[in-house]
Short mmCIF file of C-alpha atoms and ligand atoms in Angstrom, two decimals:
data_model
loop_
_atom_site.label_atom_id
_atom_site.label_comp_id
_atom_site.label_asym_id
_atom_site.label_seq_id
_atom_site.Cartn_x
_atom_site.Cartn_y
_atom_site.Cartn_z
CA MET A 252 0.00 0.00 0.00
CA SER A 253 1.47 3.22 -1.15
CA SER A 254 0.53 5.69 1.55
CA SER A 255 -0.79 5.66 5.06
CA PRO A 256 -4.57 5.31 4.96
CA ILE A 257 -7.13 7.26 6.89
CA VAL A 258 -8.90 5.48 9.71
CA LEU A 259 -12.52 6.32 10.30
CA ALA A 260 -12.72 5.16 13.85
CA GLY A 261 -16.20 4.86 15.22
CA ALA A 262 -17.89 6.82 12.45
CA ALA A 263 -21.64 6.33 12.63
CA ILE A 264 -21.76 6.03 8.89
CA ALA A 265 -18.70 4.55 7.33
CA THR A 266 -18.16 7.32 4.81
CA LEU A 267 -15.51 6.04 2.53
CA ALA A 268 -12.04 7.39 2.79
CA LEU A 269 -10.37 7.99 -0.53
CA VAL A 270 -6.69 7.57 0.05
CA SER A 271 -4.95 7.16 -3.25
CA SER A 272 -4.91 5.24 -6.47
CA PRO A 273 -2.54 2.34 -5.99
CA SER A 274 -0.25 3.29 -8.87
CA THR A 275 0.31 5.86 -11.59
CA ALA A 276 -0.17 3.26 -14.29
CA ASN A 277 -3.49 2.43 -12.81
CA ARG A 278 -4.49 6.05 -12.66
CA GLN A 279 -3.76 6.47 -16.35
CA ALA A 280 -5.66 3.34 -17.32
CA ALA A 281 -8.62 4.66 -15.45
CA ALA A 282 -8.31 8.20 -16.77
CA SER A 283 -11.95 8.44 -17.79
CA THR A 284 -13.34 6.61 -14.78
CA PRO A 285 -12.73 6.95 -11.05
CA GLY A 286 -9.73 4.78 -10.22
CA PRO A 287 -9.40 2.13 -7.58
CA ARG A 288 -8.72 3.26 -4.05
CA ILE A 289 -7.50 2.06 -0.74
CA VAL A 290 -10.41 2.23 1.64
CA GLU A 291 -10.05 1.77 5.35
CA LEU A 292 -12.77 1.82 7.96
CA THR A 293 -13.69 0.51 11.37
CA LEU A 294 -16.77 -1.47 12.35
CA THR A 295 -17.38 -1.73 16.08
CA ALA A 296 -19.71 -4.51 17.20
CA ALA A 297 -21.21 -3.54 20.54
CA PRO A 298 -24.42 -3.54 22.56
CA ALA A 299 -26.67 -0.55 21.90
CA ARG A 300 -30.17 0.65 22.75
CA LEU A 301 -32.30 1.77 19.81
CA ALA A 302 -35.92 2.71 19.13
CA LEU A 303 -36.95 0.00 16.69
CA LEU A 304 -40.61 0.04 17.72
CA PRO A 305 -42.15 3.47 18.29
CA GLY A 306 -41.53 4.65 21.83
CA LYS A 307 -39.98 1.40 23.03
CA PRO A 308 -36.26 1.00 23.37
CA THR A 309 -34.77 -2.27 22.21
CA ASP A 310 -31.49 -3.66 23.47
CA VAL A 311 -29.61 -4.74 20.38
CA LEU A 312 -26.16 -5.62 19.18
CA ALA A 313 -25.09 -3.19 16.49
CA TYR A 314 -22.29 -2.24 14.13
CA ASN A 315 -21.31 1.37 14.81
CA GLY A 316 -24.50 1.86 16.80
CA THR A 317 -27.06 1.31 14.04
CA VAL A 318 -29.35 -1.54 12.90
CA PRO A 319 -28.74 -2.39 10.14
CA GLY A 320 -25.07 -1.44 10.26
CA PRO A 321 -23.62 1.23 7.99
CA VAL A 322 -23.94 0.73 4.24
CA LEU A 323 -20.48 -0.02 2.94
CA GLU A 324 -19.91 1.21 -0.60
CA PHE A 325 -16.88 0.25 -2.60
CA ARG A 326 -15.77 0.26 -6.20
CA GLU A 327 -14.42 -2.59 -8.26
CA GLY A 328 -10.66 -2.56 -7.85
CA ASP A 329 -10.73 -1.05 -4.37
CA SER A 330 -8.39 -2.45 -1.76
CA VAL A 331 -10.31 -2.64 1.47
CA ILE A 332 -9.11 -2.75 5.06
CA ILE A 333 -11.79 -3.16 7.69
CA HIS A 334 -10.97 -3.15 11.38
CA LEU A 335 -13.49 -5.09 13.42
CA ARG A 336 -13.51 -4.02 17.06
CA ASN A 337 -15.32 -6.67 19.04
CA GLN A 338 -16.92 -4.96 22.00
CA LEU A 339 -19.35 -7.82 22.55
CA PRO A 340 -18.98 -10.07 25.59
CA VAL A 341 -18.67 -13.07 23.24
CA PRO A 342 -16.63 -14.07 20.17
CA THR A 343 -17.79 -12.86 16.78
CA THR A 344 -16.60 -12.50 13.16
CA ILE A 345 -17.67 -10.51 10.14
CA HIS A 346 -18.41 -12.55 7.07
CA TRP A 347 -18.62 -10.72 3.73
CA HIS A 348 -21.45 -12.72 2.27
CA GLY A 349 -20.97 -13.31 -1.45
CA LEU A 350 -17.61 -11.60 -1.92
CA HIS A 351 -14.90 -13.43 -3.83
CA ILE A 352 -11.98 -12.65 -1.51
CA PRO A 353 -9.19 -14.59 0.24
CA SER A 354 -10.35 -17.20 2.74
CA THR A 355 -8.20 -15.58 5.43
CA SER A 356 -10.56 -12.58 5.29
CA ASP A 357 -13.79 -14.55 4.87
CA GLY A 358 -14.76 -14.16 8.52
CA SER A 359 -16.15 -17.67 8.78
CA ALA A 360 -16.64 -19.58 12.02
CA LEU A 361 -13.09 -20.91 11.62
CA ASP A 362 -11.63 -17.50 12.56
CA PRO A 363 -13.39 -16.17 15.65
CA VAL A 364 -12.46 -12.78 17.09
CA ALA A 365 -12.33 -12.80 20.89
CA PRO A 366 -14.27 -10.32 23.04
CA GLY A 367 -12.29 -7.10 23.35
CA ALA A 368 -10.07 -7.96 20.39
CA THR A 369 -9.60 -6.19 17.06
CA HIS A 370 -9.26 -8.01 13.77
CA ASP A 371 -8.39 -6.70 10.32
CA TYR A 372 -10.13 -7.96 7.21
CA VAL A 373 -8.12 -7.14 4.08
CA PHE A 374 -9.24 -7.79 0.54
CA ARG A 375 -9.39 -6.41 -2.96
CA LEU A 376 -12.60 -6.24 -4.96
CA LEU A 377 -11.94 -7.76 -8.36
CA PRO A 378 -13.21 -6.28 -11.62
CA GLY A 379 -16.60 -7.73 -12.51
CA SER A 380 -17.66 -8.07 -8.88
CA ALA A 381 -20.10 -5.12 -8.83
CA GLY A 382 -23.24 -6.13 -7.01
CA THR A 383 -25.22 -6.07 -3.79
CA TYR A 384 -23.78 -8.07 -0.92
CA TRP A 385 -24.12 -8.06 2.83
CA TYR A 386 -22.07 -8.61 5.93
CA HIS A 387 -22.93 -10.42 9.13
CA PRO A 388 -21.33 -12.33 12.01
CA HIS A 389 -20.58 -16.02 11.62
CA PRO A 390 -19.59 -17.38 15.04
CA ASP A 391 -19.95 -21.09 15.61
CA HIS A 392 -23.53 -21.92 16.74
CA GLU A 393 -24.36 -18.24 17.45
CA THR A 394 -24.86 -16.73 14.00
CA GLY A 395 -28.65 -16.68 14.27
CA TYR A 396 -28.52 -15.01 17.66
CA GLN A 397 -26.06 -12.29 16.66
CA ILE A 398 -27.78 -11.47 13.36
CA GLY A 399 -31.15 -11.55 15.12
CA MET A 400 -29.85 -9.09 17.70
CA GLY A 401 -29.04 -6.58 14.93
CA LEU A 402 -25.62 -7.36 13.48
CA TYR A 403 -26.08 -7.19 9.72
CA GLY A 404 -25.56 -4.62 7.01
CA ALA A 405 -25.42 -4.12 3.26
CA LEU A 406 -22.33 -3.84 1.13
CA ILE A 407 -22.43 -2.46 -2.40
CA VAL A 408 -19.69 -2.86 -4.95
CA ARG A 409 -20.01 -0.37 -7.79
CA ASP A 410 -18.92 -0.72 -11.38
CA PRO A 411 -17.16 2.47 -12.55
CA ASN A 412 -19.03 1.98 -15.85
CA ASP A 413 -22.39 1.08 -14.36
CA PRO A 414 -24.89 0.69 -17.23
CA LEU A 415 -27.65 1.90 -14.91
CA ALA A 416 -25.76 4.94 -13.63
CA GLY A 417 -28.02 7.94 -13.17
CA ILE A 418 -31.11 5.92 -12.25
CA PRO A 419 -32.18 6.87 -8.72
CA GLU A 420 -31.35 4.09 -6.30
CA ARG A 421 -32.91 2.70 -3.14
CA LEU A 422 -31.41 0.10 -0.89
CA LEU A 423 -33.91 -2.08 1.00
CA VAL A 424 -32.41 -4.28 3.68
CA LEU A 425 -35.31 -6.47 4.79
CA SER A 426 -35.44 -8.41 8.04
CA ASP A 427 -38.21 -9.87 10.15
CA SER A 428 -36.28 -10.32 13.38
CA ARG A 429 -38.83 -11.02 16.11
CA ILE A 430 -39.44 -8.11 18.47
CA ALA A 431 -41.74 -8.61 21.46
CA GLU A 432 -44.40 -6.08 22.50
CA ASP A 433 -42.12 -4.72 25.21
CA GLY A 434 -39.52 -3.89 22.60
CA SER A 435 -37.10 -6.70 23.39
CA VAL A 436 -35.65 -8.95 20.72
CA HIS A 437 -37.37 -12.25 21.30
CA PHE A 438 -35.84 -15.70 21.05
CA ALA A 439 -37.97 -18.67 22.03
CA ASP A 440 -36.78 -20.81 24.92
CA PRO A 441 -35.02 -23.72 23.20
CA ALA A 442 -36.70 -26.16 25.59
CA SER A 443 -40.20 -24.91 24.71
CA GLU A 444 -42.45 -26.00 21.91
CA ALA A 445 -41.94 -22.61 20.22
CA GLY A 446 -38.21 -23.26 20.41
CA ALA A 447 -38.66 -26.58 18.65
CA VAL A 448 -40.74 -24.91 15.94
CA ASP A 449 -38.01 -22.30 15.42
CA ARG A 450 -35.41 -25.03 15.10
CA GLU A 451 -37.52 -26.62 12.41
CA ASN A 452 -38.78 -23.59 10.46
CA GLY A 453 -36.12 -21.09 11.32
CA ARG A 454 -37.00 -18.09 13.44
CA GLU A 455 -39.53 -15.73 11.89
CA GLY A 456 -40.90 -12.39 13.08
CA GLU A 457 -44.35 -11.00 12.46
CA ARG A 458 -43.30 -7.77 10.80
CA ILE A 459 -40.78 -6.95 8.17
CA PHE A 460 -38.33 -4.17 8.92
CA VAL A 461 -37.02 -2.07 6.05
CA ASN A 462 -33.60 -0.64 6.88
CA GLY A 463 -34.58 -1.01 10.53
CA THR A 464 -37.94 0.79 10.26
CA LEU A 465 -41.53 -0.41 9.93
CA ASP A 466 -43.99 0.54 7.18
CA PRO A 467 -41.90 3.22 5.51
CA THR A 468 -43.22 5.24 2.58
CA LEU A 469 -40.96 5.78 -0.40
CA THR A 470 -41.80 8.36 -3.01
CA ILE A 471 -41.41 8.25 -6.74
CA ARG A 472 -42.21 10.80 -9.43
CA ARG A 473 -44.55 10.08 -12.27
CA GLY A 474 -42.57 8.53 -15.10
CA GLU A 475 -39.60 7.85 -12.87
CA VAL A 476 -37.81 4.51 -12.78
CA GLN A 477 -35.98 3.54 -9.60
CA ARG A 478 -33.37 0.88 -9.06
CA TRP A 479 -34.07 -1.13 -5.93
CA ARG A 480 -31.34 -3.21 -4.39
CA ILE A 481 -33.04 -5.68 -2.06
CA VAL A 482 -31.29 -7.77 0.59
CA ASN A 483 -33.23 -10.49 2.40
CA ALA A 484 -31.44 -10.45 5.77
CA ALA A 485 -34.12 -12.53 7.53
CA ALA A 486 -33.11 -15.66 9.43
CA ALA A 487 -35.49 -17.89 7.52
CA ARG A 488 -38.35 -16.08 5.79
CA VAL A 489 -38.55 -16.46 2.03
CA LEU A 490 -39.98 -13.30 0.50
CA ARG A 491 -42.30 -13.50 -2.47
CA LEU A 492 -42.34 -9.87 -3.45
CA SER A 493 -45.10 -8.17 -5.35
CA LEU A 494 -45.58 -4.48 -6.04
CA GLY A 495 -49.36 -4.44 -6.18
CA GLY A 496 -49.24 -7.00 -8.99
CA ARG A 497 -47.60 -4.52 -11.37
CA PRO A 498 -44.77 -5.53 -13.64
CA PHE A 499 -41.21 -4.58 -12.82
CA LEU A 500 -37.84 -5.45 -14.30
CA HIS A 501 -35.53 -7.93 -12.64
CA VAL A 502 -32.01 -6.84 -13.57
CA GLY A 503 -29.68 -8.59 -11.16
CA ASN A 504 -29.08 -11.35 -8.63
CA ASP A 505 -26.61 -11.97 -5.79
CA GLY A 506 -23.48 -11.36 -7.84
CA GLY A 507 -24.61 -8.42 -9.95
CA LEU A 508 -26.45 -7.47 -13.11
CA PHE A 509 -27.81 -9.82 -15.75
CA GLU A 510 -27.03 -9.45 -19.39
CA ARG A 511 -30.59 -8.27 -20.02
CA PRO A 512 -33.52 -7.13 -17.89
CA VAL A 513 -36.42 -9.57 -17.46
CA GLU A 514 -40.01 -8.52 -16.78
CA ARG A 515 -41.73 -10.04 -13.74
CA ARG A 516 -44.79 -9.48 -11.59
CA GLU A 517 -43.46 -11.20 -8.50
CA ILE A 518 -40.15 -12.51 -7.37
CA LEU A 519 -38.96 -15.03 -4.81
CA VAL A 520 -36.09 -13.84 -2.63
CA ALA A 521 -34.93 -16.49 -0.18
CA ASN A 522 -33.20 -15.41 3.00
CA SER A 523 -29.66 -14.20 2.29
CA GLU A 524 -30.39 -13.69 -1.43
CA ARG A 525 -30.26 -10.30 -3.11
CA VAL A 526 -32.05 -8.97 -6.18
CA GLU A 527 -31.91 -5.75 -8.16
CA LEU A 528 -35.15 -4.46 -9.64
CA LEU A 529 -36.22 -1.51 -11.76
CA VAL A 530 -39.61 -0.26 -10.62
CA ARG A 531 -42.13 2.37 -11.60
CA GLY A 532 -44.80 3.85 -9.35
CA ALA A 533 -48.54 3.99 -9.88
CA PRO A 534 -49.30 6.16 -12.93
CA ALA A 535 -51.52 8.71 -11.17
CA ALA A 536 -50.18 11.46 -8.93
CA ASP A 537 -50.81 11.01 -5.22
CA SER A 538 -51.60 7.33 -5.51
CA THR A 539 -49.85 4.42 -3.85
CA LEU A 540 -48.70 0.88 -4.39
CA THR A 541 -47.77 -1.59 -1.67
CA LEU A 542 -44.71 -3.74 -1.78
CA SER A 543 -45.73 -6.89 0.01
CA THR A 544 -44.68 -10.46 0.43
CA LEU A 545 -47.22 -13.00 -0.81
CA PRO A 546 -47.79 -16.35 0.88
CA TYR A 547 -45.07 -18.88 0.21
CA ASP A 548 -45.26 -22.37 1.61
CA ARG A 549 -41.73 -23.45 2.44
CA TYR A 550 -42.80 -25.40 5.54
CA ILE A 551 -43.42 -28.97 6.54
CA PRO A 552 -47.11 -29.38 7.39
CA GLN A 553 -46.42 -30.18 11.08
CA THR A 554 -44.87 -26.78 11.84
CA ARG A 555 -46.37 -24.57 9.13
CA PRO A 556 -47.46 -21.34 10.86
CA ARG A 557 -51.21 -20.93 11.01
CA ASP A 558 -51.05 -17.59 9.20
CA TRP A 559 -48.54 -18.65 6.56
CA ASN A 560 -51.03 -17.78 3.83
CA ARG A 561 -51.34 -14.13 4.84
CA GLU A 562 -49.95 -11.38 2.61
CA ARG A 563 -47.62 -9.09 4.57
CA PRO A 564 -47.13 -5.45 3.62
CA ILE A 565 -43.55 -4.20 3.61
CA LEU A 566 -43.66 -0.62 2.39
CA THR A 567 -45.73 1.95 0.54
CA LEU A 568 -44.59 3.47 -2.73
CA ARG A 569 -46.28 6.84 -3.19
CA THR A 570 -46.32 8.55 -6.55
CA SER A 571 -45.81 12.21 -5.72
CA SER A 572 -47.77 15.11 -7.12
CA ALA A 573 -44.60 16.71 -8.47
CA PRO A 574 -44.50 17.16 -12.25
CA PRO A 575 -43.65 13.99 -14.19
CA VAL A 576 -40.09 13.28 -15.21
CA ARG A 577 -38.85 11.68 -18.37
CA ALA A 578 -37.15 8.47 -17.27
CA ARG A 579 -33.73 7.61 -18.60
CA PRO A 580 -34.05 4.87 -21.20
CA ILE A 581 -33.19 1.45 -19.77
CA PRO A 582 -30.43 -0.20 -21.76
CA GLU A 583 -31.49 -3.42 -23.42
CA ARG A 584 -28.13 -4.97 -22.68
CA LEU A 585 -26.60 -4.36 -19.26
CA ARG A 586 -23.32 -6.25 -19.42
CA HIS A 587 -21.88 -9.44 -20.79
CA VAL A 588 -22.67 -12.51 -18.68
CA ALA A 589 -21.50 -15.77 -20.26
CA TRP A 590 -22.12 -19.29 -19.06
CA ILE A 591 -19.14 -20.82 -17.28
CA ASP A 592 -17.43 -23.16 -19.74
CA THR A 593 -18.45 -26.66 -18.65
CA THR A 594 -16.35 -28.58 -21.17
CA THR A 595 -13.49 -28.82 -18.66
CA VAL A 596 -15.57 -30.00 -15.73
CA SER A 597 -13.51 -32.61 -13.94
CA VAL A 598 -15.41 -33.07 -10.72
CA ARG A 599 -19.06 -33.62 -9.95
CA ARG A 600 -20.29 -33.58 -6.40
CA VAL A 601 -23.61 -34.41 -4.83
CA PHE A 602 -24.90 -32.62 -1.76
CA ALA A 603 -27.94 -34.28 -0.25
CA LEU A 604 -29.88 -32.04 2.11
CA SER A 605 -32.02 -33.64 4.75
CA GLN A 606 -33.44 -32.04 7.87
CA GLY A 607 -30.40 -30.52 9.59
CA LEU A 608 -27.85 -32.62 7.68
CA ILE A 609 -25.75 -32.36 4.54
CA ASN A 610 -24.75 -35.74 3.11
CA GLY A 611 -25.91 -37.29 6.36
CA ARG A 612 -23.56 -35.31 8.61
CA THR A 613 -23.50 -32.25 10.80
CA MET A 614 -20.72 -29.69 10.84
CA ASP A 615 -17.39 -30.55 12.39
CA MET A 616 -14.97 -27.64 12.31
CA ALA A 617 -12.03 -30.03 12.48
CA ARG A 618 -13.13 -32.02 9.44
CA VAL A 619 -12.79 -31.29 5.74
CA ASP A 620 -15.82 -32.69 3.95
CA GLU A 621 -14.85 -31.96 0.37
CA HIS A 622 -11.38 -31.62 -1.21
CA ALA A 623 -11.04 -29.59 -4.40
CA SER A 624 -8.30 -28.28 -6.69
CA LEU A 625 -7.69 -24.59 -7.12
CA GLY A 626 -8.88 -23.48 -10.55
CA ALA A 627 -11.19 -26.46 -11.10
CA THR A 628 -14.59 -26.10 -12.68
CA GLU A 629 -17.09 -28.31 -10.88
CA ILE A 630 -20.73 -29.24 -11.21
CA TRP A 631 -22.60 -29.72 -7.97
CA GLU A 632 -25.92 -31.46 -7.73
CA ILE A 633 -27.82 -30.28 -4.69
CA GLU A 634 -30.71 -32.48 -3.74
CA ASN A 635 -33.30 -31.56 -1.17
CA LEU A 636 -34.64 -34.83 0.19
CA VAL A 637 -37.17 -33.38 2.59
CA GLY A 638 -40.48 -31.53 2.66
CA MET A 639 -39.26 -28.03 3.44
CA ASP A 640 -37.09 -25.52 1.56
CA HIS A 641 -33.39 -25.11 2.29
CA PRO A 642 -31.41 -22.22 0.78
CA PHE A 643 -27.91 -23.53 0.03
CA HIS A 644 -25.01 -21.06 0.25
CA LEU A 645 -21.35 -21.37 -0.70
CA HIS A 646 -18.74 -18.99 0.68
CA GLY A 647 -16.14 -17.27 -1.47
CA PHE A 648 -17.27 -18.13 -4.99
CA GLN A 649 -20.09 -16.96 -7.21
CA PHE A 650 -21.70 -19.81 -9.12
CA GLN A 651 -24.31 -20.25 -11.82
CA VAL A 652 -27.46 -22.34 -11.58
CA LEU A 653 -27.57 -24.73 -14.55
CA ASP A 654 -30.97 -26.26 -13.98
CA ARG A 655 -33.67 -26.79 -11.39
CA ASP A 656 -35.45 -30.14 -11.39
CA GLY A 657 -34.00 -30.70 -14.84
CA VAL A 658 -35.37 -27.45 -16.26
CA PRO A 659 -32.50 -25.42 -17.69
CA GLU A 660 -32.05 -21.96 -16.26
CA PRO A 661 -33.06 -19.55 -19.05
CA PHE A 662 -29.94 -17.38 -18.81
CA PRO A 663 -26.78 -17.27 -16.70
CA SER A 664 -26.58 -15.15 -13.58
CA TRP A 665 -24.17 -14.97 -10.65
CA LYS A 666 -25.39 -16.50 -7.42
CA ASP A 667 -24.03 -17.45 -4.03
CA VAL A 668 -27.30 -18.87 -2.68
CA VAL A 669 -29.72 -21.21 -4.38
CA ASN A 670 -33.00 -22.01 -2.71
CA LEU A 671 -33.95 -25.68 -2.88
CA PRO A 672 -37.72 -26.00 -2.63
CA LYS A 673 -39.14 -29.12 -1.00
CA HIS A 674 -38.04 -32.35 -2.70
CA SER A 675 -36.22 -30.60 -5.52
CA THR A 676 -32.80 -30.74 -7.12
CA ALA A 677 -30.66 -28.02 -8.64
CA ARG A 678 -27.36 -28.23 -10.45
CA ILE A 679 -24.84 -25.46 -10.19
CA VAL A 680 -21.50 -24.83 -11.87
CA VAL A 681 -18.67 -23.17 -9.99
CA ARG A 682 -15.10 -22.23 -10.87
CA LEU A 683 -12.89 -22.47 -7.80
CA ASP A 684 -10.60 -19.67 -8.95
CA ASP A 685 -8.02 -17.52 -7.23
CA TYR A 686 -8.39 -18.30 -3.57
CA PRO A 687 -7.36 -21.53 -1.86
CA GLY A 688 -8.42 -22.29 1.69
CA LYS A 689 -11.27 -23.67 3.72
CA TRP A 690 -14.70 -22.53 2.63
CA MET A 691 -18.01 -23.22 4.26
CA TYR A 692 -21.18 -24.26 2.53
CA HIS A 693 -24.42 -24.41 4.43
CA CYS A 694 -28.13 -23.99 4.64
CA HIS A 695 -28.74 -20.28 5.25
CA ILE A 696 -31.73 -20.83 7.52
CA LEU A 697 -29.76 -19.61 10.50
CA ASP A 698 -31.26 -22.11 12.94
CA HIS A 699 -30.25 -24.94 10.61
CA GLU A 700 -26.77 -23.55 10.08
CA ASP A 701 -26.25 -23.10 13.83
CA HIS A 702 -27.32 -26.68 14.42
CA GLY A 703 -24.72 -27.95 12.00
CA MET A 704 -26.33 -28.03 8.54
CA MET A 705 -22.98 -27.02 7.15
CA GLY A 706 -19.75 -28.44 5.78
CA VAL A 707 -16.23 -27.47 4.79
CA LEU A 708 -14.78 -27.42 1.28
CA GLU A 709 -11.00 -27.20 1.12
CA VAL A 710 -9.56 -25.76 -2.09
CA LYS A 711 -5.83 -26.41 -2.63
CU1 C2O B 889 -24.33 -15.36 4.82
CU2 C2O B 889 -21.95 -18.54 5.78
O1 C2O B 889 -23.15 -16.92 5.29
CU1 CU B 890 -21.38 -16.47 2.99
CU1 CU B 891 -32.15 -25.64 6.07
#
């Protein structure tokens, strides 16, 4: 690193520090676009007291005092140094969900940070990685608790030549963490029947928070198109989003934009997945649309919540009475996204998901479940053997879904989570490029993950 970076200790919002372009050559290459930077910031994980429900303080755990934590914005090419200060009474980590970065900075359960300690995560964001990601703790057995208490935040990587630049953007970090009437974050007693239901279904809350608030209203002008980056940070809830039944454009998944926008009227976003949408408001001034989540049956009949088939409102989109605007045209082609070349696939693996188990086993931190070669292209068949959904996540590498239940995916997109509906199979292709090390794969229902529905892939 060429010069001493600026430390933003304890900043409430991690405004990004621009330090320098790494080299002159680089600066010239990027003459027309903002060059890569060295960005350094501090995230402090500590107890805090916030007003999440009107008038009622909630004791939370927070990054830099806010829930969600600060939005971290980087650019492709940036070198990033993040100091985690653990002011919790227990070990924690920060995992950079979806980022393709060295395993030593992955923040998995294998590298806990002790209470009172500081740990530095150092990584570079490679070209092509622009997208919407998120960060959260990953301590052994306690991930669900720490995320549920408020430790989660969004991370955006920007493309200096973003094809959608200029379109107004909104970031929606959605979470249904369960808050009791008295304002406290509620976790069921593990010994109770409710605790058993949570272990089965994953913990769900009644209401869906948007960036830590309830029932917000967003405004849009007539004619305006907005780009919504949506993060499902819930422990278990699968969102089936609808904007009053109106069409919108789906332009990106976990690992960034598609090649072309696709029109949809609803979209499934499993917990830990991200989507990017282009939306329009209702055509008439002073009218509203509701973004809601429609019923989605991911449950086994025995523990399916009684009100599973209820539609839940998330936010209101109000078309303002301001004069209409002429929207920027939406490019027909966003970027090039090719299928991973599968002609060199040397390894095929099968991952069988049953209730709480992957390939019949629970997580053992001392065991390596799968051995792989650095640079290999592999096809993984993920089979859900049971009657509830499990979203399967791989650390460190973006993959592509090839097919679901034998039906080919219509176009390639970059993913780090694939939801496996009840009794279904998906095949994914992944290139284990750049970064050797131990990588976790797991069900992202946090209660399942914490009870060991996880394994270790070692890439050498
Ligand atoms: Cu969102 Cu193992 O991670
Ligand atoms: Cu992850
Ligand atoms: Cu699961």
